[in-house]
mmCIF file of C-alpha atoms and ligand atoms in Angstrom:
data_model
loop_
_atom_site.group_PDB
_atom_site.id
_atom_site.type_symbol
_atom_site.label_atom_id
_atom_site.label_comp_id
_atom_site.label_asym_id
_atom_site.label_seq_id
_atom_site.Cartn_x
_atom_site.Cartn_y
_atom_site.Cartn_z
ATOM 1 C CA MET A 71 -13.027 -33.083 -36.340
ATOM 2 C CA ILE A 72 -15.776 -31.236 -37.346
ATOM 3 C CA ARG A 73 -19.474 -31.701 -36.191
ATOM 4 C CA TRP A 74 -22.730 -29.887 -36.978
ATOM 5 C CA ALA A 75 -26.246 -29.817 -35.674
ATOM 6 C CA VAL A 76 -29.358 -28.247 -36.996
ATOM 7 C CA LEU A 77 -30.421 -26.728 -33.737
ATOM 8 C CA GLY A 78 -33.924 -25.751 -35.317
ATOM 9 C CA SER A 79 -35.161 -25.443 -38.910
ATOM 10 C CA GLY A 80 -38.617 -24.161 -39.887
ATOM 11 C CA SER A 81 -41.012 -21.431 -38.784
ATOM 12 C CA SER A 82 -40.636 -21.777 -35.227
ATOM 13 C CA GLY A 83 -36.951 -20.756 -35.234
ATOM 14 C CA ASN A 84 -33.740 -21.360 -37.266
ATOM 15 C CA SER A 85 -30.125 -21.852 -36.264
ATOM 16 C CA TYR A 86 -27.257 -24.416 -37.463
ATOM 17 C CA LEU A 87 -24.264 -24.943 -35.560
ATOM 18 C CA PHE A 88 -20.785 -26.038 -36.639
ATOM 19 C CA SER A 89 -17.980 -26.700 -34.040
ATOM 20 C CA ASP A 90 -14.715 -28.375 -33.951
ATOM 21 C CA GLY A 91 -15.135 -28.775 -30.035
ATOM 22 C CA SER A 92 -13.482 -25.381 -29.090
ATOM 23 C CA VAL A 93 -14.768 -22.942 -31.727
ATOM 24 C CA SER A 94 -18.079 -22.895 -32.754
ATOM 25 C CA ILE A 95 -20.233 -20.911 -35.396
ATOM 26 C CA LEU A 96 -23.831 -20.542 -35.922
ATOM 27 C CA ILE A 97 -25.774 -19.662 -39.071
ATOM 28 C CA ASP A 98 -28.887 -17.897 -38.050
ATOM 29 C CA GLN A 99 -30.244 -17.468 -34.525
ATOM 30 C CA GLY A 100 -33.940 -17.414 -34.188
ATOM 31 C CA PHE A 101 -34.158 -18.292 -30.515
ATOM 32 C CA SER A 102 -33.912 -16.551 -27.172
ATOM 33 C CA VAL A 103 -30.410 -16.837 -25.661
ATOM 34 C CA ALA A 104 -32.019 -19.021 -22.892
ATOM 35 C CA GLU A 105 -33.404 -21.360 -25.629
ATOM 36 C CA LEU A 106 -30.184 -21.294 -27.759
ATOM 37 C CA LYS A 107 -28.257 -22.550 -24.610
ATOM 38 C CA ARG A 108 -30.594 -25.180 -24.011
ATOM 39 C CA ARG A 109 -30.486 -26.372 -27.549
ATOM 40 C CA LEU A 110 -26.479 -26.103 -27.733
ATOM 41 C CA ALA A 111 -26.278 -28.018 -24.424
ATOM 42 C CA ARG A 112 -28.035 -31.010 -26.074
ATOM 43 C CA PHE A 113 -24.853 -31.121 -28.351
ATOM 44 C CA SER A 114 -22.500 -30.449 -25.444
ATOM 45 C CA THR A 115 -21.678 -26.839 -26.659
ATOM 46 C CA THR A 116 -21.528 -23.751 -24.730
ATOM 47 C CA VAL A 117 -22.619 -20.249 -26.006
ATOM 48 C CA GLU A 118 -19.202 -19.265 -24.856
ATOM 49 C CA SER A 119 -17.448 -21.162 -27.619
ATOM 50 C CA VAL A 120 -19.718 -19.424 -30.433
ATOM 51 C CA LYS A 121 -17.253 -17.039 -31.814
ATOM 52 C CA ALA A 122 -19.488 -15.793 -34.684
ATOM 53 C CA VAL A 123 -23.102 -15.750 -36.149
ATOM 54 C CA PHE A 124 -23.781 -15.433 -39.870
ATOM 55 C CA ALA A 125 -27.382 -14.585 -41.192
ATOM 56 C CA THR A 126 -28.976 -15.973 -44.166
ATOM 57 C CA HIS A 127 -31.753 -13.123 -44.175
ATOM 58 C CA LEU A 128 -33.585 -10.950 -41.824
ATOM 59 C CA HIS A 129 -36.966 -12.732 -41.453
ATOM 60 C CA PRO A 130 -37.619 -12.773 -37.739
ATOM 61 C CA ASP A 131 -37.527 -16.717 -37.488
ATOM 62 C CA HIS A 132 -33.838 -16.715 -38.630
ATOM 63 C CA SER A 133 -32.510 -13.448 -36.942
ATOM 64 C CA ARG A 134 -34.485 -12.427 -34.166
ATOM 65 C CA GLY A 135 -32.014 -13.905 -31.498
ATOM 66 C CA ILE A 136 -28.955 -12.366 -33.122
ATOM 67 C CA GLY A 137 -29.171 -8.954 -31.251
ATOM 68 C CA PRO A 138 -29.608 -10.517 -27.725
ATOM 69 C CA LEU A 139 -26.693 -12.824 -28.454
ATOM 70 C CA ALA A 140 -24.556 -10.402 -29.648
ATOM 71 C CA ARG A 141 -25.447 -8.041 -26.512
ATOM 72 C CA MET A 142 -25.079 -10.642 -23.897
ATOM 73 C CA HIS A 143 -22.051 -12.396 -25.143
ATOM 74 C CA HIS A 144 -20.457 -9.751 -27.535
ATOM 75 C CA THR A 145 -20.734 -12.235 -30.362
ATOM 76 C CA PRO A 146 -19.636 -10.839 -33.812
ATOM 77 C CA VAL A 147 -22.223 -10.703 -36.454
ATOM 78 C CA TYR A 148 -21.822 -11.298 -40.304
ATOM 79 C CA VAL A 149 -24.724 -10.076 -42.694
ATOM 80 C CA HIS A 150 -24.772 -9.612 -46.220
ATOM 81 C CA ALA A 151 -24.099 -5.987 -47.337
ATOM 82 C CA GLN A 152 -27.235 -5.689 -49.531
ATOM 83 C CA ALA A 153 -29.587 -6.834 -46.514
ATOM 84 C CA ILE A 154 -27.941 -4.297 -44.142
ATOM 85 C CA ALA A 155 -28.385 -1.420 -47.070
ATOM 86 C CA SER A 156 -31.873 -2.337 -47.786
ATOM 87 C CA GLN A 157 -33.395 -3.080 -44.744
ATOM 88 C CA PRO A 158 -31.982 -0.464 -42.083
ATOM 89 C CA THR A 159 -35.087 -0.864 -39.856
ATOM 90 C CA ALA A 160 -34.749 -4.499 -39.444
ATOM 91 C CA ILE A 161 -31.106 -3.952 -38.665
ATOM 92 C CA ASP A 162 -32.003 -1.366 -36.089
ATOM 93 C CA ARG A 163 -34.483 -3.690 -34.574
ATOM 94 C CA LEU A 164 -31.705 -6.347 -33.971
ATOM 95 C CA ASN A 165 -29.765 -3.713 -31.848
ATOM 96 C CA ILE A 166 -26.431 -5.229 -32.507
ATOM 97 C CA PRO A 167 -23.773 -3.320 -30.441
ATOM 98 C CA SER A 168 -21.535 -0.926 -32.698
ATOM 99 C CA GLY A 169 -18.431 -2.750 -33.658
ATOM 100 C CA LEU A 170 -19.904 -6.188 -33.636
ATOM 101 C CA LEU A 171 -21.747 -6.091 -36.905
ATOM 102 C CA THR A 172 -19.751 -6.765 -40.089
ATOM 103 C CA SER A 173 -21.081 -6.302 -43.544
ATOM 104 C CA VAL A 174 -19.943 -8.893 -45.926
ATOM 105 C CA GLU A 175 -20.139 -9.103 -49.985
ATOM 106 C CA LEU A 176 -20.979 -12.115 -51.787
ATOM 107 C CA PHE A 177 -17.898 -14.582 -51.911
ATOM 108 C CA GLU A 178 -16.021 -12.404 -49.555
ATOM 109 C CA GLN A 179 -14.135 -14.904 -47.321
ATOM 110 C CA VAL A 180 -14.347 -14.586 -43.520
ATOM 111 C CA GLU A 181 -12.068 -16.750 -41.137
ATOM 112 C CA ILE A 182 -13.148 -17.637 -37.794
ATOM 113 C CA GLY A 183 -10.634 -20.001 -36.031
ATOM 114 C CA PRO A 184 -10.526 -23.192 -38.278
ATOM 115 C CA PHE A 185 -13.588 -22.282 -40.419
ATOM 116 C CA THR A 186 -13.634 -20.111 -43.504
ATOM 117 C CA LEU A 187 -17.067 -19.030 -44.799
ATOM 118 C CA PHE A 188 -18.648 -17.015 -47.768
ATOM 119 C CA CYS A 189 -22.141 -16.421 -48.731
ATOM 120 C CA PHE A 190 -24.063 -16.619 -52.191
ATOM 121 C CA ALA A 191 -26.940 -15.203 -53.350
ATOM 122 C CA THR A 192 -30.638 -16.674 -52.829
ATOM 123 C CA SER A 193 -33.854 -15.871 -54.390
ATOM 124 C CA HIS A 194 -36.096 -15.080 -51.368
ATOM 125 C CA ASP A 195 -38.541 -12.241 -50.594
ATOM 126 C CA CYS A 196 -36.392 -10.788 -48.106
ATOM 127 C CA THR A 197 -33.515 -8.502 -49.996
ATOM 128 C CA GLY A 198 -29.990 -9.626 -49.576
ATOM 129 C CA SER A 199 -30.741 -13.144 -48.631
ATOM 130 C CA VAL A 200 -27.955 -15.507 -48.989
ATOM 131 C CA GLY A 201 -26.935 -19.103 -48.435
ATOM 132 C CA TRP A 202 -23.317 -20.221 -46.759
ATOM 133 C CA ILE A 203 -20.596 -22.254 -47.799
ATOM 134 C CA ILE A 204 -18.710 -23.466 -44.379
ATOM 135 C CA SER A 205 -15.148 -24.752 -45.227
ATOM 136 C CA TYR A 206 -13.205 -26.787 -42.816
ATOM 137 C CA GLY A 207 -10.061 -29.161 -43.233
ATOM 138 C CA GLY A 208 -10.225 -28.758 -47.181
ATOM 139 C CA GLN A 209 -13.893 -29.895 -47.242
ATOM 140 C CA GLN A 210 -16.882 -27.798 -47.903
ATOM 141 C CA TYR A 211 -20.412 -27.725 -46.311
ATOM 142 C CA MET A 212 -23.319 -25.881 -47.937
ATOM 143 C CA LEU A 213 -26.397 -24.451 -46.625
ATOM 144 C CA LEU A 214 -29.161 -23.531 -49.001
ATOM 145 C CA THR A 215 -32.481 -22.650 -47.512
ATOM 146 C CA ASP A 216 -35.306 -20.058 -48.057
ATOM 147 C CA ALA A 217 -34.953 -20.029 -51.707
ATOM 148 C CA GLY A 218 -37.632 -20.094 -54.408
ATOM 149 C CA MET A 219 -35.483 -21.188 -57.068
ATOM 150 C CA THR A 220 -31.940 -22.275 -57.572
ATOM 151 C CA ASP A 221 -29.316 -21.252 -60.163
ATOM 152 C CA GLU A 222 -26.069 -22.217 -61.703
ATOM 153 C CA VAL A 223 -23.753 -20.821 -59.130
ATOM 154 C CA GLN A 224 -25.462 -22.946 -56.352
ATOM 155 C CA LEU A 225 -25.321 -26.047 -58.562
ATOM 156 C CA ARG A 226 -21.684 -25.651 -58.800
ATOM 157 C CA LEU A 227 -21.176 -24.923 -55.311
ATOM 158 C CA ALA A 228 -23.186 -28.249 -54.257
ATOM 159 C CA GLN A 229 -21.141 -30.180 -56.796
ATOM 160 C CA GLU A 230 -18.001 -29.002 -54.865
ATOM 161 C CA SER A 231 -19.559 -29.791 -51.409
ATOM 162 C CA GLU A 232 -19.096 -32.680 -48.969
ATOM 163 C CA VAL A 233 -22.367 -32.148 -46.893
ATOM 164 C CA LEU A 234 -25.511 -30.329 -48.054
ATOM 165 C CA PHE A 235 -27.996 -28.717 -45.895
ATOM 166 C CA LEU A 236 -30.892 -28.343 -48.416
ATOM 167 C CA GLU A 237 -34.288 -26.830 -47.961
ATOM 168 C CA ALA A 238 -37.323 -29.072 -48.871
ATOM 169 C CA ASN A 239 -40.107 -26.953 -47.564
ATOM 170 C CA TYR A 240 -43.232 -28.232 -49.040
ATOM 171 C CA ASP A 241 -44.988 -30.960 -51.106
ATOM 172 C CA GLN A 242 -46.703 -29.406 -54.236
ATOM 173 C CA ALA A 243 -50.072 -30.976 -53.583
ATOM 174 C CA MET A 244 -50.160 -30.634 -50.030
ATOM 175 C CA LEU A 245 -49.433 -26.817 -50.400
ATOM 176 C CA MET A 246 -52.145 -26.334 -53.061
ATOM 177 C CA ASN A 247 -55.034 -28.457 -51.266
ATOM 178 C CA GLY A 248 -53.777 -27.212 -47.691
ATOM 179 C CA PRO A 249 -55.224 -24.590 -45.459
ATOM 180 C CA TYR A 250 -53.063 -21.508 -46.513
ATOM 181 C CA PRO A 251 -54.922 -18.742 -48.105
ATOM 182 C CA LEU A 252 -54.303 -18.438 -51.834
ATOM 183 C CA TYR A 253 -51.914 -15.259 -51.710
ATOM 184 C CA LEU A 254 -49.539 -17.264 -49.063
ATOM 185 C CA LYS A 255 -49.488 -20.225 -51.436
ATOM 186 C CA ARG A 256 -48.486 -18.272 -54.244
ATOM 187 C CA ARG A 257 -45.912 -16.574 -52.166
ATOM 188 C CA ILE A 258 -44.455 -19.898 -50.813
ATOM 189 C CA ALA A 259 -44.504 -21.163 -54.528
ATOM 190 C CA SER A 260 -43.263 -18.450 -56.077
ATOM 191 C CA SER A 261 -39.482 -18.075 -57.575
ATOM 192 C CA SER A 262 -38.900 -16.028 -54.284
ATOM 193 C CA GLY A 263 -40.568 -18.182 -51.776
ATOM 194 C CA HIS A 264 -39.173 -21.867 -50.818
ATOM 195 C CA LEU A 265 -37.918 -24.755 -52.342
ATOM 196 C CA SER A 266 -40.302 -27.697 -52.551
ATOM 197 C CA ASN A 267 -39.531 -31.518 -52.296
ATOM 198 C CA ASP A 268 -39.624 -31.538 -56.095
ATOM 199 C CA ASP A 269 -37.329 -28.569 -56.443
ATOM 200 C CA ALA A 270 -34.789 -30.300 -53.760
ATOM 201 C CA PHE A 271 -34.659 -33.513 -55.723
ATOM 202 C CA ALA A 272 -34.168 -31.584 -59.067
ATOM 203 C CA PHE A 273 -31.316 -29.686 -57.528
ATOM 204 C CA LEU A 274 -29.679 -32.918 -56.142
ATOM 205 C CA ASP A 275 -30.098 -34.477 -59.567
ATOM 206 C CA GLN A 276 -28.884 -31.369 -61.794
ATOM 207 C CA SER A 277 -25.842 -30.591 -59.343
ATOM 208 C CA GLY A 278 -24.545 -34.179 -59.640
ATOM 209 C CA PHE A 279 -23.979 -33.979 -55.823
ATOM 210 C CA ARG A 280 -22.002 -36.896 -54.777
ATOM 211 C CA GLY A 281 -20.909 -35.539 -51.209
ATOM 212 C CA SER A 282 -21.176 -37.961 -48.272
ATOM 213 C CA HIS A 283 -24.654 -36.691 -47.014
ATOM 214 C CA VAL A 284 -27.724 -34.480 -47.660
ATOM 215 C CA TYR A 285 -29.692 -33.024 -44.851
ATOM 216 C CA PHE A 286 -33.405 -32.004 -45.665
ATOM 217 C CA ILE A 287 -34.170 -28.944 -43.843
ATOM 218 C CA HIS A 288 -36.736 -26.065 -43.337
ATOM 219 C CA LEU A 289 -39.734 -28.529 -43.737
ATOM 220 C CA SER A 290 -43.322 -26.830 -43.371
ATOM 221 C CA ASP A 291 -45.307 -28.296 -40.389
ATOM 222 C CA THR A 292 -48.254 -27.940 -42.525
ATOM 223 C CA ASN A 293 -47.568 -28.235 -46.093
ATOM 224 C CA ASN A 294 -45.002 -31.119 -45.933
ATOM 225 C CA SER A 295 -44.729 -34.617 -44.394
ATOM 226 C CA VAL A 296 -41.814 -36.226 -42.878
ATOM 227 C CA ASP A 297 -43.020 -39.713 -44.164
ATOM 228 C CA LEU A 298 -43.580 -38.644 -47.631
ATOM 229 C CA LEU A 299 -40.281 -37.100 -47.920
ATOM 230 C CA GLU A 300 -38.546 -40.091 -46.225
ATOM 231 C CA GLN A 301 -40.158 -42.308 -48.826
ATOM 232 C CA ARG A 302 -39.138 -40.158 -51.838
ATOM 233 C CA ALA A 303 -35.399 -39.819 -50.388
ATOM 234 C CA GLN A 304 -35.297 -43.666 -49.973
ATOM 235 C CA ARG A 305 -36.032 -43.887 -53.744
ATOM 236 C CA SER A 306 -34.094 -41.206 -55.402
ATOM 237 C CA SER A 307 -31.515 -39.732 -52.966
ATOM 238 C CA PRO A 308 -28.036 -40.129 -54.703
ATOM 239 C CA VAL A 309 -26.358 -40.160 -51.525
ATOM 240 C CA PRO A 310 -27.085 -40.928 -47.729
ATOM 241 C CA TYR A 311 -29.915 -38.541 -46.332
ATOM 242 C CA THR A 312 -31.427 -37.405 -43.165
ATOM 243 C CA VAL A 313 -34.917 -35.590 -43.066
ATOM 244 C CA CYS A 314 -34.749 -33.063 -40.303
ATOM 245 C CA ALA A 315 -38.056 -33.380 -38.673
ATOM 246 C CA LYS A 316 -38.338 -30.301 -36.447
ATOM 247 C CA GLY A 317 -35.116 -29.361 -37.217
ATOM 248 C CA GLN A 318 -33.350 -31.989 -34.868
ATOM 249 C CA CYS A 319 -30.483 -33.721 -36.440
ATOM 250 C CA TYR A 320 -26.570 -33.698 -36.127
ATOM 251 C CA GLY A 321 -23.507 -35.268 -37.602
ATOM 252 C CA MET A 322 -19.755 -35.291 -37.766
ATOM 253 C CA ILE A 323 -16.824 -36.002 -39.813
ATOM 254 C CA GLY A 324 -13.438 -37.053 -38.288
ATOM 255 C CA SER A 325 -12.398 -38.263 -35.148
ATOM 256 C CA THR A 326 -11.460 -36.223 -31.780
HETATM 257 ZN ZN1 LIG B 140 -37.194 -16.676 -45.007
HETATM 258 ZN ZN1 LIG B 141 -37.298 -19.472 -43.141
#
């Protein structure tokens, strides 16, 4: 059995849990260790079961809790080599104990218990940003967030995936008419910013994704509306879906 939970998704902190009940892994860790423990407890998971944490990128809302977790619980950390090489200050700030940080290349496979993971490149304003593919029991789970645009590799990976966690950060009109300063609006909408609702549905369409479920994640509190996205998904999602409002959603495949 594999189960997963979006522990948090969006500007207030990001973390995604995958677990078979005894071995757990996290993608990103943007919370204090105390807050992470509280969020894990909601899914009957202990921090001790977390055998590794994988980073998508080094923006603080995705990475600030990685160092404390590694220091307190000796949790191994996996980061894309390009992120490590290009952002030595951000890596230093995480203060990961030596021996616990592993640098990985794109598509390099990492095995943790029953899980095999590899990363693929994403287009975001943080060098070395990646998304992750998690394989378990012959099925593939894809996490694609913090990406200003998508590419052929991602389309192919989505087509092969059973469950997709896909960024739907903003509604185009809400962003443009909203309160953000112009430079920030431009940054978010740029090819190294975030995926809009339009982008997310275009990606679903182009990839021909026919897995069992899509989770819409990393919604902006200011520039998106859960209702709007729900309505749209109801009309045009090709598969069952969940809009992860405030990053609180979960699921499982298989039985215990
Ligand atoms: Zn980011
Ligand atoms: Zn983010």
